[in-house]
PDB file of C-alpha atoms in Angstrom:
ATOM      1  CA  MET A   1       9.730 -60.369  39.074  1.00 77.00           C
ATOM      2  CA  SER A   2      11.237 -57.468  41.006  1.00 91.00           C
ATOM      3  CA  TYR A   3      13.085 -54.990  38.786  1.00 97.00           C
ATOM      4  CA  ARG A   4      16.350 -53.209  39.493  1.00 98.00           C
ATOM      5  CA  VAL A   5      16.654 -50.140  37.305  1.00 98.00           C
ATOM      6  CA  LEU A   6      19.484 -47.796  36.348  1.00 98.00           C
ATOM      7  CA  LEU A   7      18.541 -44.219  35.450  1.00 98.00           C
ATOM      8  CA  ALA A   8      20.669 -41.526  33.829  1.00 98.00           C
ATOM      9  CA  GLY A   9      19.121 -38.089  33.450  1.00 95.00           C
ATOM     10  CA  ALA A  10      17.017 -38.062  36.621  1.00 95.00           C
ATOM     11  CA  THR A  11      17.423 -34.306  37.131  1.00 92.00           C
ATOM     12  CA  GLY A  12      15.875 -33.382  33.772  1.00 92.00           C
ATOM     13  CA  GLU A  13      12.208 -32.551  33.309  1.00 93.00           C
ATOM     14  CA  THR A  14      11.232 -35.993  31.994  1.00 95.00           C
ATOM     15  CA  GLY A  15      13.793 -37.838  34.111  1.00 96.00           C
ATOM     16  CA  ARG A  16      12.304 -36.480  37.328  1.00 96.00           C
ATOM     17  CA  LEU A  17       8.918 -37.937  36.429  1.00 97.00           C
ATOM     18  CA  VAL A  18      10.509 -41.241  35.403  1.00 98.00           C
ATOM     19  CA  LEU A  19      12.243 -41.429  38.784  1.00 98.00           C
ATOM     20  CA  ASP A  20       9.027 -40.607  40.629  1.00 97.00           C
ATOM     21  CA  ASN A  21       7.191 -43.374  38.773  1.00 97.00           C
ATOM     22  CA  LEU A  22       9.940 -45.903  39.454  1.00 98.00           C
ATOM     23  CA  LEU A  23      10.032 -45.147  43.172  1.00 97.00           C
ATOM     24  CA  LYS A  24       6.251 -45.495  43.447  1.00 96.00           C
ATOM     25  CA  ASP A  25       5.970 -48.715  41.427  1.00 96.00           C
ATOM     26  CA  GLU A  26       5.834 -51.820  43.624  1.00 95.00           C
ATOM     27  CA  ARG A  27       7.333 -53.907  40.822  1.00 96.00           C
ATOM     28  CA  VAL A  28      10.605 -51.974  41.118  1.00 98.00           C
ATOM     29  CA  SER A  29      12.795 -52.947  44.083  1.00 97.00           C
ATOM     30  CA  LYS A  30      15.865 -50.767  43.400  1.00 97.00           C
ATOM     31  CA  VAL A  31      16.596 -47.592  41.479  1.00 98.00           C
ATOM     32  CA  THR A  32      20.159 -46.467  40.874  1.00 98.00           C
ATOM     33  CA  THR A  33      20.596 -42.912  39.603  1.00 98.00           C
ATOM     34  CA  LEU A  34      23.775 -41.449  38.177  1.00 97.00           C
ATOM     35  CA  GLY A  35      24.398 -37.721  38.420  1.00 94.00           C
ATOM     36  CA  ARG A  36      27.024 -35.034  38.804  1.00 91.00           C
ATOM     37  CA  ARG A  37      25.600 -33.630  42.039  1.00 90.00           C
ATOM     38  CA  GLU A  38      24.042 -34.798  45.290  1.00 90.00           C
ATOM     39  CA  SER A  39      20.427 -35.928  45.179  1.00 89.00           C
ATOM     40  CA  LYS A  40      17.922 -34.338  47.550  1.00 88.00           C
ATOM     41  CA  ILE A  41      15.545 -37.265  47.232  1.00 93.00           C
ATOM     42  CA  GLU A  42      15.412 -39.779  50.055  1.00 91.00           C
ATOM     43  CA  ASN A  43      13.824 -43.159  49.437  1.00 95.00           C
ATOM     44  CA  GLU A  44      14.722 -46.659  50.601  1.00 95.00           C
ATOM     45  CA  LYS A  45      14.711 -47.883  46.995  1.00 96.00           C
ATOM     46  CA  LEU A  46      17.061 -45.166  45.772  1.00 97.00           C
ATOM     47  CA  ASN A  47      20.829 -45.467  45.388  1.00 96.00           C
ATOM     48  CA  HIS A  48      22.361 -42.295  44.014  1.00 96.00           C
ATOM     49  CA  HIS A  49      25.933 -42.148  42.700  1.00 96.00           C
ATOM     50  CA  ILE A  50      27.831 -38.959  41.941  1.00 96.00           C
ATOM     51  CA  VAL A  51      29.783 -39.736  38.777  1.00 96.00           C
ATOM     52  CA  ASP A  52      31.941 -38.245  36.073  1.00 96.00           C
ATOM     53  CA  PHE A  53      30.146 -39.063  32.832  1.00 96.00           C
ATOM     54  CA  ASP A  54      33.466 -38.865  31.009  1.00 96.00           C
ATOM     55  CA  ASN A  55      34.646 -41.829  33.077  1.00 96.00           C
ATOM     56  CA  LEU A  56      31.711 -43.843  34.372  1.00 97.00           C
ATOM     57  CA  PRO A  57      32.653 -46.439  37.015  1.00 96.00           C
ATOM     58  CA  ASP A  58      31.925 -49.997  35.911  1.00 96.00           C
ATOM     59  CA  GLU A  59      30.816 -51.218  39.331  1.00 95.00           C
ATOM     60  CA  VAL A  60      27.645 -49.108  39.531  1.00 96.00           C
ATOM     61  CA  PHE A  61      26.205 -50.972  36.542  1.00 98.00           C
ATOM     62  CA  ASN A  62      26.291 -54.431  38.112  1.00 97.00           C
ATOM     63  CA  ASP A  63      23.145 -56.281  39.209  1.00 97.00           C
ATOM     64  CA  HIS A  64      20.512 -54.350  37.255  1.00 98.00           C
ATOM     65  CA  ASP A  65      17.769 -55.624  34.982  1.00 98.00           C
ATOM     66  CA  ALA A  66      17.035 -52.488  32.993  1.00 98.00           C
ATOM     67  CA  ALA A  67      18.467 -49.070  32.199  1.00 98.00           C
ATOM     68  CA  ILE A  68      16.616 -45.892  31.290  1.00 98.00           C
ATOM     69  CA  CYS A  69      18.346 -42.910  29.705  1.00 98.00           C
ATOM     70  CA  THR A  70      16.788 -39.451  29.542  1.00 97.00           C
ATOM     71  CA  LEU A  71      20.069 -37.572  29.223  1.00 97.00           C
ATOM     72  CA  GLY A  72      19.978 -34.610  26.897  1.00 93.00           C
ATOM     73  CA  THR A  73      20.772 -30.969  26.343  1.00 91.00           C
ATOM     74  CA  THR A  74      20.476 -28.515  23.445  1.00 85.00           C
ATOM     75  CA  ARG A  75      22.951 -26.771  21.187  1.00 86.00           C
ATOM     76  CA  ALA A  76      21.548 -23.432  22.354  1.00 86.00           C
ATOM     77  CA  LYS A  77      22.244 -24.285  25.979  1.00 89.00           C
ATOM     78  CA  SER A  78      25.547 -26.157  25.707  1.00 90.00           C
ATOM     79  CA  GLY A  79      26.988 -25.290  22.304  1.00 94.00           C
ATOM     80  CA  LYS A  80      27.688 -27.771  19.497  1.00 94.00           C
ATOM     81  CA  ALA A  81      30.491 -29.607  21.295  1.00 95.00           C
ATOM     82  CA  GLY A  82      28.540 -29.775  24.556  1.00 96.00           C
ATOM     83  CA  PHE A  83      25.451 -31.091  22.812  1.00 96.00           C
ATOM     84  CA  ILE A  84      27.401 -33.852  21.067  1.00 97.00           C
ATOM     85  CA  LYS A  85      29.188 -34.791  24.295  1.00 97.00           C
ATOM     86  CA  VAL A  86      25.964 -35.194  26.283  1.00 97.00           C
ATOM     87  CA  ASP A  87      23.523 -36.510  23.697  1.00 97.00           C
ATOM     88  CA  LYS A  88      25.973 -38.815  21.940  1.00 98.00           C
ATOM     89  CA  ASP A  89      29.115 -39.586  23.964  1.00 98.00           C
ATOM     90  CA  TYR A  90      27.490 -39.773  27.390  1.00 98.00           C
ATOM     91  CA  VAL A  91      24.435 -41.675  26.173  1.00 98.00           C
ATOM     92  CA  LEU A  92      26.509 -44.252  24.295  1.00 98.00           C
ATOM     93  CA  SER A  93      28.886 -44.680  27.215  1.00 98.00           C
ATOM     94  CA  PHE A  94      25.934 -45.315  29.525  1.00 98.00           C
ATOM     95  CA  ALA A  95      24.461 -47.810  27.060  1.00 98.00           C
ATOM     96  CA  GLU A  96      27.728 -49.638  26.414  1.00 98.00           C
ATOM     97  CA  LYS A  97      28.525 -50.050  30.102  1.00 98.00           C
ATOM     98  CA  SER A  98      24.963 -51.234  30.747  1.00 98.00           C
ATOM     99  CA  LYS A  99      25.326 -53.891  28.048  1.00 98.00           C
ATOM    100  CA  THR A 100      28.732 -55.013  29.328  1.00 98.00           C
ATOM    101  CA  ALA A 101      27.301 -55.390  32.852  1.00 98.00           C
ATOM    102  CA  GLY A 102      24.557 -57.694  31.607  1.00 97.00           C
ATOM    103  CA  VAL A 103      21.619 -55.280  31.686  1.00 98.00           C
ATOM    104  CA  LYS A 104      18.874 -56.877  29.605  1.00 98.00           C
ATOM    105  CA  GLN A 105      16.686 -53.875  28.733  1.00 98.00           C
ATOM    106  CA  PHE A 106      17.667 -50.402  27.561  1.00 98.00           C
ATOM    107  CA  HIS A 107      15.133 -47.584  27.213  1.00 98.00           C
ATOM    108  CA  LEU A 108      16.244 -44.363  25.509  1.00 98.00           C
ATOM    109  CA  MET A 109      14.428 -41.066  25.123  1.00 98.00           C
ATOM    110  CA  SER A 110      15.277 -39.728  21.676  1.00 98.00           C
ATOM    111  CA  SER A 111      13.355 -37.260  19.516  1.00 96.00           C
ATOM    112  CA  GLN A 112      10.846 -37.119  16.712  1.00 95.00           C
ATOM    113  CA  GLY A 113      12.627 -36.811  13.380  1.00 94.00           C
ATOM    114  CA  ALA A 114      15.778 -38.598  14.543  1.00 96.00           C
ATOM    115  CA  ASN A 115      17.668 -39.737  11.444  1.00 97.00           C
ATOM    116  CA  ALA A 116      21.362 -40.458  11.057  1.00 97.00           C
ATOM    117  CA  ASN A 117      21.187 -39.059   7.515  1.00 97.00           C
ATOM    118  CA  SER A 118      19.557 -35.786   8.517  1.00 96.00           C
ATOM    119  CA  TYR A 119      21.102 -32.484   7.449  1.00 95.00           C
ATOM    120  CA  PHE A 120      20.320 -31.035  10.868  1.00 95.00           C
ATOM    121  CA  LEU A 121      22.786 -31.662  13.694  1.00 95.00           C
ATOM    122  CA  TYR A 122      20.176 -32.358  16.381  1.00 95.00           C
ATOM    123  CA  THR A 123      18.196 -34.997  14.488  1.00 95.00           C
ATOM    124  CA  GLN A 124      21.374 -36.434  12.936  1.00 97.00           C
ATOM    125  CA  VAL A 125      23.023 -37.041  16.314  1.00 97.00           C
ATOM    126  CA  LYS A 126      19.807 -38.467  17.754  1.00 97.00           C
ATOM    127  CA  GLY A 127      19.481 -40.831  14.796  1.00 98.00           C
ATOM    128  CA  GLU A 128      23.099 -41.991  15.029  1.00 98.00           C
ATOM    129  CA  VAL A 129      22.709 -42.767  18.725  1.00 98.00           C
ATOM    130  CA  ASP A 130      19.383 -44.544  18.196  1.00 98.00           C
ATOM    131  CA  ASP A 131      20.902 -46.798  15.539  1.00 98.00           C
ATOM    132  CA  LYS A 132      23.874 -47.701  17.712  1.00 98.00           C
ATOM    133  CA  VAL A 133      21.765 -48.465  20.782  1.00 98.00           C
ATOM    134  CA  LEU A 134      19.349 -50.622  18.786  1.00 98.00           C
ATOM    135  CA  GLY A 135      22.313 -52.538  17.392  1.00 98.00           C
ATOM    136  CA  MET A 136      24.069 -53.246  20.694  1.00 98.00           C
ATOM    137  CA  GLY A 137      22.362 -56.560  21.285  1.00 97.00           C
ATOM    138  CA  PHE A 138      20.211 -55.877  24.328  1.00 98.00           C
ATOM    139  CA  GLU A 139      17.438 -58.428  24.861  1.00 97.00           C
ATOM    140  CA  ARG A 140      15.114 -55.460  24.505  1.00 98.00           C
ATOM    141  CA  ALA A 141      16.094 -51.981  23.352  1.00 98.00           C
ATOM    142  CA  VAL A 142      13.339 -49.387  23.113  1.00 98.00           C
ATOM    143  CA  VAL A 143      13.767 -45.917  21.615  1.00 98.00           C
ATOM    144  CA  TYR A 144      11.092 -43.313  22.319  1.00 98.00           C
ATOM    145  CA  ARG A 145      10.744 -40.495  19.813  1.00 97.00           C
ATOM    146  CA  PRO A 146       8.502 -37.828  21.330  1.00 96.00           C
ATOM    147  CA  ALA A 147       7.596 -34.623  19.507  1.00 94.00           C
ATOM    148  CA  VAL A 148       7.758 -31.204  21.193  1.00 90.00           C
ATOM    149  CA  LEU A 149       7.714 -31.768  24.948  1.00 91.00           C
ATOM    150  CA  LEU A 150       4.966 -29.875  26.728  1.00 88.00           C
ATOM    151  CA  VAL A 151       6.667 -28.690  29.895  1.00 79.00           C
ATOM    152  CA  LYS A 152       7.188 -25.439  31.734  1.00 64.00           C
ATOM    153  CA  ARG A 153      10.958 -25.380  31.988  1.00 54.00           C
ATOM    154  CA  ASN A 154      12.626 -23.396  34.726  1.00 52.00           C
ATOM    155  CA  GLU A 155      14.709 -21.536  32.153  1.00 48.00           C
ATOM    156  CA  SER A 156      11.866 -20.937  29.692  1.00 50.00           C
ATOM    157  CA  ARG A 157      11.407 -17.403  28.437  1.00 47.00           C
ATOM    158  CA  MET A 158       7.970 -15.837  28.121  1.00 47.00           C
ATOM    159  CA  ALA A 159       7.809 -16.284  24.330  1.00 46.00           C
ATOM    160  CA  GLU A 160       8.805 -19.950  24.573  1.00 45.00           C
ATOM    161  CA  ALA A 161       6.287 -20.603  27.340  1.00 51.00           C
ATOM    162  CA  ALA A 162       3.542 -18.964  25.289  1.00 48.00           C
ATOM    163  CA  ALA A 163       4.461 -21.008  22.211  1.00 47.00           C
ATOM    164  CA  ILE A 164       4.397 -24.248  24.194  1.00 46.00           C
ATOM    165  CA  TRP A 165       1.010 -23.378  25.680  1.00 47.00           C
ATOM    166  CA  LEU A 166      -0.403 -22.540  22.253  1.00 51.00           C
ATOM    167  CA  LEU A 167       0.964 -25.734  20.719  1.00 48.00           C
ATOM    168  CA  GLY A 168      -0.502 -27.831  23.527  1.00 48.00           C
ATOM    169  CA  TRP A 169      -3.891 -26.173  23.039  1.00 47.00           C
ATOM    170  CA  ALA A 170      -3.908 -26.449  19.249  1.00 48.00           C
ATOM    171  CA  ASP A 171      -2.364 -29.909  18.864  1.00 47.00           C
ATOM    172  CA  ARG A 172      -5.248 -31.930  20.275  1.00 50.00           C
ATOM    173  CA  SER A 173      -4.387 -34.959  18.118  1.00 48.00           C
ATOM    174  CA  ARG A 174      -0.859 -35.025  19.614  1.00 50.00           C
ATOM    175  CA  GLY A 175       0.946 -35.316  16.306  1.00 60.00           C
ATOM    176  CA  MET A 176       3.308 -32.435  17.038  1.00 74.00           C
ATOM    177  CA  SER A 177       3.543 -32.370  20.829  1.00 84.00           C
ATOM    178  CA  ILE A 178       3.310 -34.491  23.958  1.00 92.00           C
ATOM    179  CA  PRO A 179       3.076 -33.927  27.717  1.00 92.00           C
ATOM    180  CA  ILE A 180       6.282 -35.076  29.413  1.00 95.00           C
ATOM    181  CA  LYS A 181       4.183 -37.135  31.823  1.00 95.00           C
ATOM    182  CA  ASP A 182       3.069 -39.320  28.900  1.00 95.00           C
ATOM    183  CA  VAL A 183       6.700 -39.967  27.967  1.00 97.00           C
ATOM    184  CA  ALA A 184       7.645 -40.860  31.543  1.00 97.00           C
ATOM    185  CA  ASP A 185       4.630 -43.137  31.980  1.00 97.00           C
ATOM    186  CA  ALA A 186       5.312 -44.941  28.712  1.00 97.00           C
ATOM    187  CA  MET A 187       9.004 -45.454  29.472  1.00 98.00           C
ATOM    188  CA  VAL A 188       8.359 -46.958  32.892  1.00 97.00           C
ATOM    189  CA  GLY A 189       5.339 -48.948  31.749  1.00 96.00           C
ATOM    190  CA  SER A 190       7.341 -50.512  28.926  1.00 96.00           C
ATOM    191  CA  LEU A 191       9.656 -52.152  31.435  1.00 97.00           C
ATOM    192  CA  PHE A 192       6.926 -54.672  32.088  1.00 95.00           C
ATOM    193  CA  ASP A 193       5.712 -55.547  28.583  1.00 94.00           C
ATOM    194  CA  ASP A 194       7.352 -56.744  25.375  1.00 95.00           C
ATOM    195  CA  SER A 195       7.894 -53.377  23.686  1.00 95.00           C
ATOM    196  CA  THR A 196      10.937 -53.186  21.455  1.00 96.00           C
ATOM    197  CA  GLY A 197      12.351 -50.970  18.705  1.00 98.00           C
ATOM    198  CA  ILE A 198      11.194 -47.436  17.963  1.00 98.00           C
ATOM    199  CA  ILE A 199       8.047 -45.951  19.515  1.00 97.00           C
ATOM    200  CA  ASP A 200       6.854 -42.774  17.793  1.00 96.00           C
ATOM    201  CA  ASN A 201       4.987 -39.849  19.331  1.00 96.00           C
ATOM    202  CA  ARG A 202       1.438 -41.055  18.722  1.00 93.00           C
ATOM    203  CA  SER A 203       2.328 -44.521  20.002  1.00 95.00           C
ATOM    204  CA  ILE A 204       3.799 -43.024  23.183  1.00 96.00           C
ATOM    205  CA  VAL A 205       0.563 -41.106  23.771  1.00 94.00           C
ATOM    206  CA  ALA A 206      -1.511 -44.235  23.130  1.00 94.00           C
ATOM    207  CA  LYS A 207       0.647 -46.357  25.415  1.00 95.00           C
ATOM    208  CA  ALA A 208       0.446 -43.817  28.239  1.00 94.00           C
ATOM    209  CA  ALA A 209      -3.341 -43.669  27.896  1.00 93.00           C
ATOM    210  CA  ALA A 210      -3.630 -47.465  27.927  1.00 93.00           C
ATOM    211  CA  LEU A 211      -1.415 -47.748  30.993  1.00 91.00           C
ATOM    212  CA  LYS A 212      -3.449 -45.133  32.827  1.00 87.00           C
ATOM    213  CA  ALA A 213      -6.667 -46.997  32.034  1.00 89.00           C
ATOM    214  CA  GLN A 214      -5.235 -50.349  33.143  1.00 85.00           C
ATOM    215  CA  ALA A 215      -3.351 -49.390  36.278  1.00 67.00           C
ATOM    216  CA  PRO A 216      -3.237 -45.654  37.040  1.00 49.00           C
ATOM    217  CA  GLN A 217      -1.697 -46.253  40.435  1.00 49.00           C
ATOM    218  CA  GLN A 218       1.401 -47.819  38.827  1.00 49.00           C
ATOM    219  CA  THR A 219       1.997 -45.400  35.954  1.00 45.00           C
ATOM    220  CA  SER A 220       1.413 -42.017  37.454  1.00 45.00           C
ATOM    221  CA  GLY A 221       2.954 -39.989  40.204  1.00 44.00           C
ATOM    222  CA  GLY A 222       0.282 -37.277  40.007  1.00 41.00           C
ATOM    223  CA  ASN A 223      -0.599 -34.382  37.709  1.00 34.00           C
TER     224      ASN A 223
END
């Protein structure tokens, strides 16, 4: 089967790796990305649409088999209202329109600790969204809950970069952290198996390792 995949969040750190994997995977025939700005990537598989996430056009969702969502921001970066708009409103809109268009699979990057009953805004919103997506009735809905993402962000400050490096060095068992490449590999690899429900941090790491051992040329776009 040749897969046609929708992707929201392709400009983020994890989303960029997801897009790279999709474009390099021979099992994927079409990738449609939704974003607010022009894409600089040129590839015969890629169809990029500039959209307003407050009013997503229905037609871009047609004729796709799966959707992947890596949309996300932080309260520190966007404020409380901005965080809720992106991580809840935009994600649910993307999921709902995918379901209405007949998309069979939905893959969502969430966060470790997500819980709709949490006292903390971040994990509460993530948990609420996870619950709603899992209850939408997709043939397969998969929620990935990674721990601290090991990535050198463009906007990272020196203290944050040092903390991330230290965590990556100390957390060898990967209970508290995860390389973003593992998340991207697991999300794309799960398109082709029977994964469903919630996948926690250790399971994401294990899945990425298994995929690399089985078919490294299909799960990785490089180091």
